[in-house]
Amino acid sequence: MQIVLPLVLAGGILWWMYRGMDWAALSTALHHDMRWGWMLASMPFGVLPQVLRALRWRQLLHPLGQQPRVSTAINAVFLSYASSLVIPRVGEVLRCGVLRRYDGCSFSHGVGTVVTERVVDMMMIGVIAVITFVAQIPVFMDFMSRTGVSISGFLSQFTSTGYVVTAICGIGIIVAACVLLRRFRFLARTRAAATEMWQGMLSLRQVEGRGLFIAYSLGIWVSYYLHFYLTFFCFDATSGVGPMAALVAFVVGTFAVLVPTPNGAGPWHFAVKTVLMLYGVAAADGAMFVLIVHTLQTALVALLGLWAALMLARTDKIQTTKL
């Protein structure tokens, strides 16, 4: 069910969005209209946040007496993102298992620090979201006054199916949160595991170099944004969209990825396309943009996971901590 249901949900939304798409136009866009230089320029910013996440994770593990190798931590994060393309959210647990297997790190401590990481990330995206939407209220109002578009007029462009998809995405986010909570509770059934997880969650209080930790956290989200924003310059239809408008699409897309589908496929497409329409991008152009960008960025995640699997296969296992 963890594999099939997310795929069915993603496939259903994507089929609904692209059921009438002109695939010849997509081929033309890829071969003639797309500026591939911008897409290539965005790709390093897809790799960098995963590397920074691994370095930040090691900072949280150090106060707990865990000393994973940099290469192992990076490959564990690469593999975790790729594995989540098959089973959503499984990577959170998988990367802790990688550190245990190759560097002898405590699995429970690893899970606790992953929880801490997620709390920090949710706080950061929450702050970014509030600042972004407050800053964009005047832009929304100005855009609507200039174009004569009202909220009711914009919403009238949605079909009944569109509202259903929106509701499904919202329910999906809630379900994903519940599944994550149950998974972590399951891992904490024994007293020892629960204690180590709690220590992992509190590791932020003991982390050394808090300035560096903050820098890693900021770097992760700035890189995510640049990975997304630079792709706007690949197409004429989106190249005129400003950085703040792209930030709105980025924030909305980040929340859409919480829906348990492979890399947010389906909900992410729908959410970002809707925001682009709000900023004047034609529906067909927006649909083509999100399809191409998401596909290429997902391919990058898969390639990094393949690289990590190959590197880990050549990595010597060490036992430094009693499991």
Coordinates of C-alpha atoms in Angstrom, one line a residue:
M1 CA 0.0 0.0 0.0
Q2 CA 2.9 2.4 0.8
I3 CA 4.1 1.9 -2.8
V4 CA 0.9 1.5 -4.8
L5 CA -1.4 4.2 -3.2
P6 CA 1.1 7.1 -3.6
L7 CA 1.7 6.1 -7.2
V8 CA -2.0 5.9 -7.9
L9 CA -2.6 9.3 -6.4
A10 CA 0.3 10.9 -8.3
G11 CA -0.8 9.2 -11.5
G12 CA -4.4 10.2 -11.2
I13 CA -3.5 13.9 -10.6
L14 CA -1.0 13.9 -13.5
W15 CA -3.4 12.2 -15.8
W16 CA -6.1 14.8 -15.0
M17 CA -3.7 17.7 -15.6
Y18 CA -2.2 16.4 -18.8
R19 CA -5.0 14.5 -20.4
G20 CA -5.4 17.0 -23.2
M21 CA -1.8 18.2 -23.5
D22 CA -0.2 18.7 -26.9
W23 CA 2.8 16.4 -26.7
A24 CA 4.2 17.7 -30.0
A25 CA 4.4 21.1 -28.3
L26 CA 6.3 19.5 -25.4
S27 CA 8.8 18.0 -27.8
T28 CA 9.3 21.3 -29.6
A29 CA 9.8 23.1 -26.2
L30 CA 12.5 20.6 -25.2
H31 CA 14.4 20.6 -28.5
H32 CA 14.0 24.2 -29.7
D33 CA 12.5 26.6 -27.2
M34 CA 14.2 25.5 -23.9
R35 CA 17.4 27.3 -22.8
W36 CA 19.3 24.3 -21.4
G37 CA 22.1 26.4 -20.1
W38 CA 19.8 27.7 -17.3
M39 CA 18.7 24.2 -16.5
L40 CA 22.3 23.0 -16.2
A41 CA 23.1 26.1 -14.0
S42 CA 20.3 25.1 -11.6
M43 CA 21.5 21.5 -11.1
P44 CA 24.4 22.2 -8.7
F45 CA 21.9 23.8 -6.4
G46 CA 20.0 20.5 -6.3
V47 CA 23.1 18.7 -5.1
L48 CA 24.3 21.4 -2.6
P49 CA 21.4 21.3 -0.2
Q50 CA 21.7 17.5 0.2
V51 CA 25.4 17.9 1.0
L52 CA 24.7 20.7 3.5
R53 CA 22.0 18.6 5.1
A54 CA 24.5 15.8 5.6
L55 CA 27.0 18.2 7.2
R56 CA 24.4 19.7 9.4
W57 CA 23.2 16.2 10.5
R58 CA 26.8 15.3 11.5
Q59 CA 26.8 18.4 13.8
L60 CA 23.7 17.1 15.6
L61 CA 25.3 13.6 16.0
H62 CA 28.6 14.8 17.4
P63 CA 27.3 15.8 20.9
L64 CA 25.9 12.2 21.2
G65 CA 29.3 10.6 20.6
Q66 CA 28.5 9.6 17.0
Q67 CA 31.2 10.3 14.5
P68 CA 30.1 9.3 11.0
R69 CA 32.4 9.9 8.1
V70 CA 31.5 12.9 5.9
S71 CA 31.3 10.6 2.8
T72 CA 29.0 8.2 4.5
A73 CA 26.7 10.9 5.8
I74 CA 26.5 12.5 2.3
N75 CA 25.8 9.2 0.6
A76 CA 23.2 8.3 3.2
V77 CA 21.3 11.5 2.4
F78 CA 21.6 11.0 -1.3
L79 CA 20.2 7.5 -0.9
S80 CA 17.4 8.6 1.4
Y81 CA 16.1 11.1 -1.1
A82 CA 16.2 8.6 -4.0
S83 CA 14.5 5.8 -2.0
S84 CA 11.7 8.2 -1.1
L85 CA 10.9 8.3 -4.9
V86 CA 9.8 4.7 -4.5
I87 CA 8.3 4.7 -1.0
P88 CA 7.5 8.2 0.2
R89 CA 9.2 9.2 3.5
V90 CA 11.1 5.9 3.9
G91 CA 14.4 7.8 3.4
E92 CA 14.1 9.4 6.9
V93 CA 14.6 6.0 8.4
L94 CA 16.8 4.5 5.7
R95 CA 19.6 7.0 6.2
C96 CA 19.8 6.2 9.9
G97 CA 20.2 2.6 8.9
V98 CA 23.0 3.4 6.5
L99 CA 25.0 5.2 9.3
R100 CA 24.5 2.2 11.6
R101 CA 25.6 -0.3 9.0
Y102 CA 28.7 1.5 7.6
D103 CA 29.9 3.7 10.5
G104 CA 28.4 1.9 13.6
C105 CA 26.3 4.9 14.6
S106 CA 23.3 4.4 17.0
F107 CA 20.1 4.0 15.0
S108 CA 17.9 5.5 17.7
H109 CA 20.2 8.5 18.0
G110 CA 20.1 9.0 14.3
V111 CA 16.3 8.9 14.2
G112 CA 16.1 11.5 17.0
T113 CA 18.4 13.9 15.2
V114 CA 16.3 13.4 12.0
V115 CA 13.3 14.5 14.0
T116 CA 15.2 17.6 15.2
E117 CA 16.2 18.3 11.6
R118 CA 12.6 18.2 10.5
V119 CA 11.5 20.5 13.3
V120 CA 14.2 23.0 12.3
D121 CA 13.1 22.8 8.6
M122 CA 9.4 23.3 9.4
M123 CA 10.3 26.3 11.5
M124 CA 12.3 27.8 8.6
I125 CA 9.8 27.2 5.9
G126 CA 7.1 28.5 8.2
V127 CA 9.0 31.8 8.7
I128 CA 9.7 32.0 4.9
A129 CA 6.1 31.4 4.1
V130 CA 4.8 34.1 6.5
I131 CA 7.2 36.7 5.2
T132 CA 6.6 35.8 1.6
F133 CA 2.9 35.9 1.7
V134 CA 2.7 39.1 3.7
A135 CA 5.2 40.8 1.3
Q136 CA 3.2 39.6 -1.7
I137 CA -0.3 40.9 -0.6
P138 CA 0.3 44.3 -2.3
V139 CA 1.5 42.5 -5.4
F140 CA -1.6 40.3 -5.5
M141 CA -3.8 43.4 -5.1
D142 CA -1.9 45.4 -7.8
F143 CA -2.0 42.5 -10.2
M144 CA -5.7 42.0 -9.8
S145 CA -6.5 45.7 -10.2
R146 CA -4.4 46.0 -13.3
T147 CA -5.8 42.9 -15.0
G148 CA -9.4 43.2 -13.7
V149 CA -9.1 39.8 -12.1
S150 CA -10.9 39.1 -8.9
I151 CA -10.5 36.3 -6.5
S152 CA -13.9 34.9 -7.4
G153 CA -13.0 35.2 -11.1
F154 CA -9.7 33.4 -10.6
L155 CA -11.4 30.6 -8.6
S156 CA -14.0 30.3 -11.3
Q157 CA -11.2 28.9 -13.6
F158 CA -11.2 25.8 -11.4
T159 CA -13.3 22.9 -12.4
S160 CA -15.1 20.7 -9.8
T161 CA -12.2 18.2 -10.3
G162 CA -9.8 21.0 -9.4
Y163 CA -11.4 21.5 -6.1
V164 CA -11.4 17.8 -5.5
V165 CA -7.6 17.6 -6.2
T166 CA -7.0 20.5 -3.8
A167 CA -9.0 18.7 -1.1
I168 CA -7.1 15.5 -1.7
C169 CA -3.7 17.3 -1.4
G170 CA -4.8 18.8 1.9
I171 CA -5.9 15.5 3.3
G172 CA -2.7 13.9 2.0
I173 CA -0.5 16.4 4.0
I174 CA -2.4 15.5 7.1
V175 CA -2.1 11.8 6.5
A176 CA 1.6 12.1 5.8
A177 CA 2.1 13.9 9.2
C178 CA 0.2 11.2 11.0
V179 CA 2.2 8.4 9.3
L180 CA 5.5 10.0 10.2
L181 CA 4.4 10.4 13.9
R182 CA 3.3 6.7 14.0
R183 CA 6.6 5.6 12.4
F184 CA 8.7 7.4 15.0
R185 CA 6.5 6.1 17.8
F186 CA 7.0 2.6 16.6
L187 CA 10.8 3.0 16.7
A188 CA 10.5 4.3 20.3
R189 CA 8.6 1.3 21.8
T190 CA 11.5 0.2 24.0
R191 CA 12.7 2.3 26.8
A192 CA 16.3 2.4 25.6
A193 CA 15.3 3.4 22.1
A194 CA 13.0 6.1 23.4
T195 CA 15.7 7.5 25.6
E196 CA 18.2 7.7 22.7
M197 CA 15.6 9.3 20.4
W198 CA 14.9 11.9 23.1
Q199 CA 18.6 12.6 23.4
G200 CA 18.8 12.9 19.6
M201 CA 16.0 15.4 19.6
L202 CA 17.7 17.5 22.3
S203 CA 21.1 17.4 20.5
L204 CA 20.4 20.9 19.1
R205 CA 21.0 22.3 22.6
Q206 CA 24.5 20.8 22.7
V207 CA 25.6 21.4 19.1
E208 CA 28.9 23.0 18.6
G209 CA 29.3 25.9 16.2
R210 CA 25.7 27.1 16.2
G211 CA 26.6 29.8 13.8
L212 CA 27.7 27.1 11.3
F213 CA 24.5 25.2 12.0
I214 CA 22.4 28.3 11.1
A215 CA 24.6 28.9 8.0
Y216 CA 24.0 25.3 6.9
S217 CA 20.2 25.7 7.5
L218 CA 20.0 28.9 5.5
G219 CA 22.2 27.4 2.8
I220 CA 19.9 24.5 2.4
W221 CA 16.8 26.6 1.7
V222 CA 18.6 29.2 -0.4
S223 CA 19.9 26.4 -2.6
Y224 CA 16.5 24.8 -2.8
Y225 CA 15.1 28.1 -4.0
L226 CA 17.8 28.8 -6.6
H227 CA 17.4 25.2 -7.8
F228 CA 13.8 26.1 -8.6
Y229 CA 14.1 29.8 -9.6
L230 CA 16.9 29.4 -12.1
T231 CA 14.7 27.1 -14.2
F232 CA 12.3 30.0 -14.8
F233 CA 14.8 31.5 -17.2
C234 CA 14.6 28.3 -19.4
F235 CA 11.3 29.4 -20.9
D236 CA 10.0 32.7 -22.4
A237 CA 6.6 32.2 -20.6
T238 CA 8.2 32.1 -17.1
S239 CA 11.4 34.2 -17.6
G240 CA 9.5 37.4 -16.8
V241 CA 8.2 36.1 -13.5
G242 CA 10.0 37.9 -10.7
P243 CA 12.0 36.4 -7.8
M244 CA 9.3 37.1 -5.3
A245 CA 6.6 35.5 -7.4
A246 CA 8.9 32.5 -7.8
L247 CA 9.3 32.5 -4.0
V248 CA 5.5 32.2 -3.6
A249 CA 5.5 29.3 -6.0
F250 CA 8.4 27.7 -4.2
V251 CA 6.7 28.0 -0.8
V252 CA 3.4 26.6 -2.1
G253 CA 5.3 23.8 -3.9
T254 CA 7.2 23.0 -0.7
F255 CA 4.0 22.4 1.2
A256 CA 2.6 20.4 -1.7
V257 CA 5.6 18.0 -1.5
L258 CA 4.3 17.0 1.9
V259 CA 1.6 15.0 0.2
P260 CA 2.9 11.4 0.2
T261 CA 3.6 10.9 -3.5
P262 CA 7.0 10.2 -5.1
N263 CA 8.9 13.6 -4.9
G264 CA 5.5 15.3 -4.6
A265 CA 4.5 14.3 -8.2
G266 CA 1.0 15.5 -8.9
P267 CA 0.3 17.8 -6.0
W268 CA 3.5 19.8 -6.7
H269 CA 2.6 20.1 -10.4
F270 CA -0.9 21.3 -9.5
A271 CA 0.1 23.7 -6.8
V272 CA 2.9 25.4 -8.8
K273 CA 0.9 25.6 -12.0
T274 CA -1.9 27.3 -10.0
V275 CA 0.5 29.9 -8.6
L276 CA 2.0 30.6 -12.0
M277 CA -1.5 31.2 -13.4
L278 CA -2.1 33.8 -10.6
Y279 CA 0.9 35.7 -11.9
G280 CA -0.3 35.7 -15.5
V281 CA 1.4 32.6 -17.0
A282 CA -0.9 30.7 -19.3
A283 CA -2.3 27.4 -18.0
A284 CA -0.7 25.4 -20.9
D285 CA 2.7 27.1 -20.4
G286 CA 2.6 26.6 -16.7
A287 CA 1.7 22.9 -17.1
M288 CA 4.5 22.4 -19.5
F289 CA 7.0 24.2 -17.2
V290 CA 6.2 22.1 -14.1
L291 CA 6.2 18.9 -16.0
I292 CA 9.7 19.5 -17.5
V293 CA 11.2 21.0 -14.3
H294 CA 9.9 18.3 -12.0
T295 CA 10.9 15.5 -14.3
L296 CA 14.5 16.7 -14.7
Q297 CA 14.9 17.5 -11.0
T298 CA 13.6 14.1 -10.0
A299 CA 16.0 12.5 -12.5
L300 CA 18.8 14.3 -10.6
V301 CA 17.7 12.9 -7.3
A302 CA 17.6 9.4 -8.8
L303 CA 21.1 9.8 -10.2
L304 CA 22.5 10.9 -6.9
G305 CA 20.9 7.9 -5.2
L306 CA 22.5 5.6 -7.8
W307 CA 25.9 7.3 -7.2
A308 CA 25.4 6.8 -3.4
A309 CA 24.6 3.2 -3.8
L310 CA 27.7 2.6 -5.9
M311 CA 29.9 4.5 -3.4
L312 CA 28.5 2.7 -0.4
A313 CA 29.1 -0.6 -2.0
R314 CA 32.8 0.3 -2.1
T315 CA 32.8 1.7 1.5
D316 CA 34.4 -0.3 4.3
K317 CA 32.2 -0.9 7.3
I318 CA 33.5 0.2 10.7
Q319 CA 32.0 -0.6 14.1
T320 CA 32.6 2.3 16.5
T321 CA 29.4 2.3 18.6
K322 CA 27.6 -0.5 20.5
L323 CA 24.2 -0.9 18.7

